[in-house]
Coordinates of C-alpha atoms in Angstrom, one line a residue:
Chain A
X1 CA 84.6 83.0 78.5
X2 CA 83.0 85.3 80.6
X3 CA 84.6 86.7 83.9
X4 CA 82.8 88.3 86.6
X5 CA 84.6 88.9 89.6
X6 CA 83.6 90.5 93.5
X7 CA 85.5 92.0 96.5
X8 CA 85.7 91.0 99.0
X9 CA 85.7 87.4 99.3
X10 CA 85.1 87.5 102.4
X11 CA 84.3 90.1 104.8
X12 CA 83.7 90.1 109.3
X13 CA 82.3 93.1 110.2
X14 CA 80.2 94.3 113.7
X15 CA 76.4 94.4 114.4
X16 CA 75.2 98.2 112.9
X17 CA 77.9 98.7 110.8
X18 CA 77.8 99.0 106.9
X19 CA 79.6 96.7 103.6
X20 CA 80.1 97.3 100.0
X21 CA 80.7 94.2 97.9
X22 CA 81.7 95.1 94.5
X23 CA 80.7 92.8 91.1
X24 CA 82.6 93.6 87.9
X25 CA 82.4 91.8 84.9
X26 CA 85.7 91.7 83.5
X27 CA 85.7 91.3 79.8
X28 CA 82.5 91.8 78.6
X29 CA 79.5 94.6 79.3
X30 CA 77.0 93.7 81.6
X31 CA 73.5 95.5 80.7
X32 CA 71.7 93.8 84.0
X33 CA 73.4 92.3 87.0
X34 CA 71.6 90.2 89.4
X35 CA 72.0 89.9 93.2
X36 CA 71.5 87.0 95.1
X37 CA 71.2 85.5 98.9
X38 CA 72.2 82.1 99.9
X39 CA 71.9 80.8 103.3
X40 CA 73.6 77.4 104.3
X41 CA 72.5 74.5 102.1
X42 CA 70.2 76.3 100.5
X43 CA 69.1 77.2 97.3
X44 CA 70.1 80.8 95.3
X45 CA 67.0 83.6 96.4
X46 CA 67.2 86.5 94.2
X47 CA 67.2 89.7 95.6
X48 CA 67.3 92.5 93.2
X49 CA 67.5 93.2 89.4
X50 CA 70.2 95.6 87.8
X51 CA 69.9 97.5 85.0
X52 CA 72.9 100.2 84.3
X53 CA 71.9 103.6 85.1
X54 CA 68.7 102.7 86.5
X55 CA 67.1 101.9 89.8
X56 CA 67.0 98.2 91.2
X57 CA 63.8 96.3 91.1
X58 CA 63.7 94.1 94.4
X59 CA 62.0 91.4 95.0
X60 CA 59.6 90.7 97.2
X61 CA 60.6 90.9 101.0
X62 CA 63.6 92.4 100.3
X63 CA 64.4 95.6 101.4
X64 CA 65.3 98.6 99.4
X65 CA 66.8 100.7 101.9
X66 CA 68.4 98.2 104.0
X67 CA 69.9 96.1 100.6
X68 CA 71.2 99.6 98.6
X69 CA 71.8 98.5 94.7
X70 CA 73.8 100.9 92.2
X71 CA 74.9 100.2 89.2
X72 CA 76.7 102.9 87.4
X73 CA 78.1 101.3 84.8
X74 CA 78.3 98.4 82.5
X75 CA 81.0 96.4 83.9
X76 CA 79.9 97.8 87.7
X77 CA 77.4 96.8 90.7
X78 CA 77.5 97.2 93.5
X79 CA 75.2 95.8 96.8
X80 CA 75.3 97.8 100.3
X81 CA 74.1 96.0 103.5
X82 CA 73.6 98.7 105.6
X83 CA 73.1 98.6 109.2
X84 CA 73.8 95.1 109.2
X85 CA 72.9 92.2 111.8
X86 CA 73.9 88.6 112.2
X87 CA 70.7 87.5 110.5
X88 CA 72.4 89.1 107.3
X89 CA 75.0 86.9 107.8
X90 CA 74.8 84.6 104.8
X91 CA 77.2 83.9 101.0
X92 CA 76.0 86.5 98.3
X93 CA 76.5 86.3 95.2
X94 CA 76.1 88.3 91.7
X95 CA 75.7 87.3 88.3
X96 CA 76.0 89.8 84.8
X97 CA 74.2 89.1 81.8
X98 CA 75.4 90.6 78.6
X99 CA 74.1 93.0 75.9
X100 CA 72.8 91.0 72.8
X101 CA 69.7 89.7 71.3
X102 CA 68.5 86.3 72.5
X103 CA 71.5 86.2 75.8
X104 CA 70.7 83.9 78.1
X105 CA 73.1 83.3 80.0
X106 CA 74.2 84.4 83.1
X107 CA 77.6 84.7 84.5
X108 CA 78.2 84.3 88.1
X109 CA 80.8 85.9 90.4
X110 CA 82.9 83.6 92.8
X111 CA 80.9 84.7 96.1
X112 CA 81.1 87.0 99.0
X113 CA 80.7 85.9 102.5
X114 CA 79.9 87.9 105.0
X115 CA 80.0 87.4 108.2
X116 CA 78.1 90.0 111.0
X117 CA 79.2 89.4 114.7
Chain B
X1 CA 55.8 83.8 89.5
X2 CA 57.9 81.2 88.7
X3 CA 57.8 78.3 90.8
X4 CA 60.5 75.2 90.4
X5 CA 60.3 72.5 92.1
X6 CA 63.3 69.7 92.2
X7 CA 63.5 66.5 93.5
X8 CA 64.8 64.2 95.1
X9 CA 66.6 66.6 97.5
X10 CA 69.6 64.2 98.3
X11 CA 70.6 61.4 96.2
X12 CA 73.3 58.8 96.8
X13 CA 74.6 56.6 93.5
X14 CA 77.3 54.0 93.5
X15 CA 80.4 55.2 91.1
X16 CA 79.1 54.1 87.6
X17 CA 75.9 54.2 87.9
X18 CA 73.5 57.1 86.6
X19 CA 71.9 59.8 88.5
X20 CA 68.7 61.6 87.5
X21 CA 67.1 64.8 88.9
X22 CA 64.1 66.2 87.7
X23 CA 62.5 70.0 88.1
X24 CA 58.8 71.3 87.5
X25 CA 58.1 74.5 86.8
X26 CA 55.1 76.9 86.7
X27 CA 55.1 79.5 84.3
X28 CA 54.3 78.4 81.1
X29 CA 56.0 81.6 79.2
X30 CA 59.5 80.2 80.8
X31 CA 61.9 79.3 77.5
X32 CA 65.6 78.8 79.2
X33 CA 66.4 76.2 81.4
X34 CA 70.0 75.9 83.0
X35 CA 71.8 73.3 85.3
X36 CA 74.2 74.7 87.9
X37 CA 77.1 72.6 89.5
X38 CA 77.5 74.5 92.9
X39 CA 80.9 73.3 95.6
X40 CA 80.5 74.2 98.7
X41 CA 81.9 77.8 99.1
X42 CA 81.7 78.3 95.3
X43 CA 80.1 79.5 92.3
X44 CA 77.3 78.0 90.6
X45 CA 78.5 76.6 87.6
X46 CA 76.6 76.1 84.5
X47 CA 76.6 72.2 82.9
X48 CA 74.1 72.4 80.7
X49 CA 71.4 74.6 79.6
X50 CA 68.3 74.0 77.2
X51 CA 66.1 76.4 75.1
X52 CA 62.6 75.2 74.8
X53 CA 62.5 75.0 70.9
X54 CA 64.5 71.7 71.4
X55 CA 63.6 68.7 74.0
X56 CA 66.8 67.0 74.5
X57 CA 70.6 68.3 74.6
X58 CA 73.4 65.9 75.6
X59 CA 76.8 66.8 75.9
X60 CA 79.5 63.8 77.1
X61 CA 78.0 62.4 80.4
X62 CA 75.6 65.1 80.6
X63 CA 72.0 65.4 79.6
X64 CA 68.8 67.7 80.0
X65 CA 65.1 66.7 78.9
X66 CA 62.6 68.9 78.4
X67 CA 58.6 68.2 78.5
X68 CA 57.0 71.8 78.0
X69 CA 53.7 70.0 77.5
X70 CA 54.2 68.7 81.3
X71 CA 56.6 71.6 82.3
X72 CA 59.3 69.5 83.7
X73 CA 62.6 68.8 82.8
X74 CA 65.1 66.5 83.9
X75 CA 69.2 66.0 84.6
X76 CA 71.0 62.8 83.6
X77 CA 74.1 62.0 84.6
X78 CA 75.8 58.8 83.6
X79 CA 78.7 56.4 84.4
X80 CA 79.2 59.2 87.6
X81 CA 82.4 59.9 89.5
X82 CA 83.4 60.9 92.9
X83 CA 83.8 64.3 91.4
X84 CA 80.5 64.5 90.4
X85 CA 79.6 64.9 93.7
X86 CA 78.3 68.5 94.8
X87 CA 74.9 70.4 94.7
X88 CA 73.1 70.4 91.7
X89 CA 70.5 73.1 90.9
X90 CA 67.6 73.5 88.1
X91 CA 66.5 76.7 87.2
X92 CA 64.1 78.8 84.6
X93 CA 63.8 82.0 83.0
X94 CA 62.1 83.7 80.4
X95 CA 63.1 86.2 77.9
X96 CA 61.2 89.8 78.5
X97 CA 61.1 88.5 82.3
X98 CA 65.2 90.6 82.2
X99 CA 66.2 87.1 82.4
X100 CA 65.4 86.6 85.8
X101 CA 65.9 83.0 87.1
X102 CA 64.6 81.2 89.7
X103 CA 66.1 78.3 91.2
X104 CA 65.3 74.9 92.1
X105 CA 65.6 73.8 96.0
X106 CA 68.8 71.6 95.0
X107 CA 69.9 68.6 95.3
X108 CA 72.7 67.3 96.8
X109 CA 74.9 64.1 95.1
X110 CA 76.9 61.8 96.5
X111 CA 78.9 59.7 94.1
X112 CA 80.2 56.5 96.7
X113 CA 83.1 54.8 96.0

């Protein structure tokens, strides 16, 4: 099946500081990678919208420069907090859908949390 | 946008008995309609999914409902097991939408012994 991972796993880092968590898909291309937000028991909120080689589309209340998106290639995203405060503290989590008529389905990496003291 | 709804939000069975959640949703151009199985600290993980051309899919103890007239759709779960226990989450998506989804609140499972 298909295999999307992320790094780190986990991360700690301090109040202002910046963090790159990585999403691959592993054996398969990804045209569009999502990125999502969950805070403790609750639900998946979507953040932004990859396409390869183009700019994100965020969502609503999200913000661009704060949440940086790039993907560069087809098996590559990756999400930049930058500047980051406690309130960003929270699990995210990417999933890659594949190239091909009538895909639907999205597969989800295992989950980064991070942690901002 | 799409909206989903999902109810109840918690929901305790005895082991062997069935467990049924059920989702609404708002945009009547949605056409894909997954089920995640989420563990605390892990993925979401897909159980069953169902296209709207068809209005039931079943696999083993597993089973999705779909009512596009009503836009809702529903999760069965029979003859449940302790390890059925986790949160369970509904979504929708639509083809030209990229395939966004958008989830359901969740509800949490608690298969007792």
């Amino acid at each position: 099946g298909a295999v999307v991972s992320q790094h780190p796993s986990r991360v700690i880092c301090k109040s202002g500081t910046s963090v790159k968590i990585e999403c691959r898909s592993l054996d398969f291309q990804a045209t569009t990678m999502f990125w999502y937000r969950q805070f403790p028991k609750k639900s998946l909120m979507l953040m932004a919208t990859s396409n390869e080689g183009s700019k994100a589309t965020y969502e609503q209340g999200v913000e661009k420069d704060k949440f940086l998106i790039n993907h560069a290639s087809l098996t590559l995203s990756t999400l930049t907090v930058t500047s980051a405060h406690p309130e960003d503290s929270s699990f995210y989590i990417c999933s890659a859908s594949a190239r091909g008529q009538g895909s639907y389905e999205q597969y989800f990496g295992p989950g980064t949390r991070l942690t901002v003291t | 946008g799409e909206n989903v709804e999902q109810h109840p939000s918690t929901l305790s069975v005895q082991e062997g008995d069935s467990a049924v959640i059920k989702c609404t949703y708002s945009d009547s151009a949605s056409n894909y309609f997954p089920w995640y199985k989420q563990e605390l600290g892990k993925r979401p993980q897909l159980i069953i999914d169902i296209r709207s051309n068809v209005g039931e899919k079943k696999d083993q103890r597993i089973a999705v409902t779909l009512n596009k007239t009503a836009k809702h759709f529903s999760l069965h779960i029979t003859e449940t097991q302790p390890e059925d226990s986790a949160v369970y989450f509904c979504a929708a998506s639509r083809t030209g939408g990229g395939n966004k989804l958008t989830f359901g609140t969740g509800t949490q499972l608690k298969v007792e012994l």
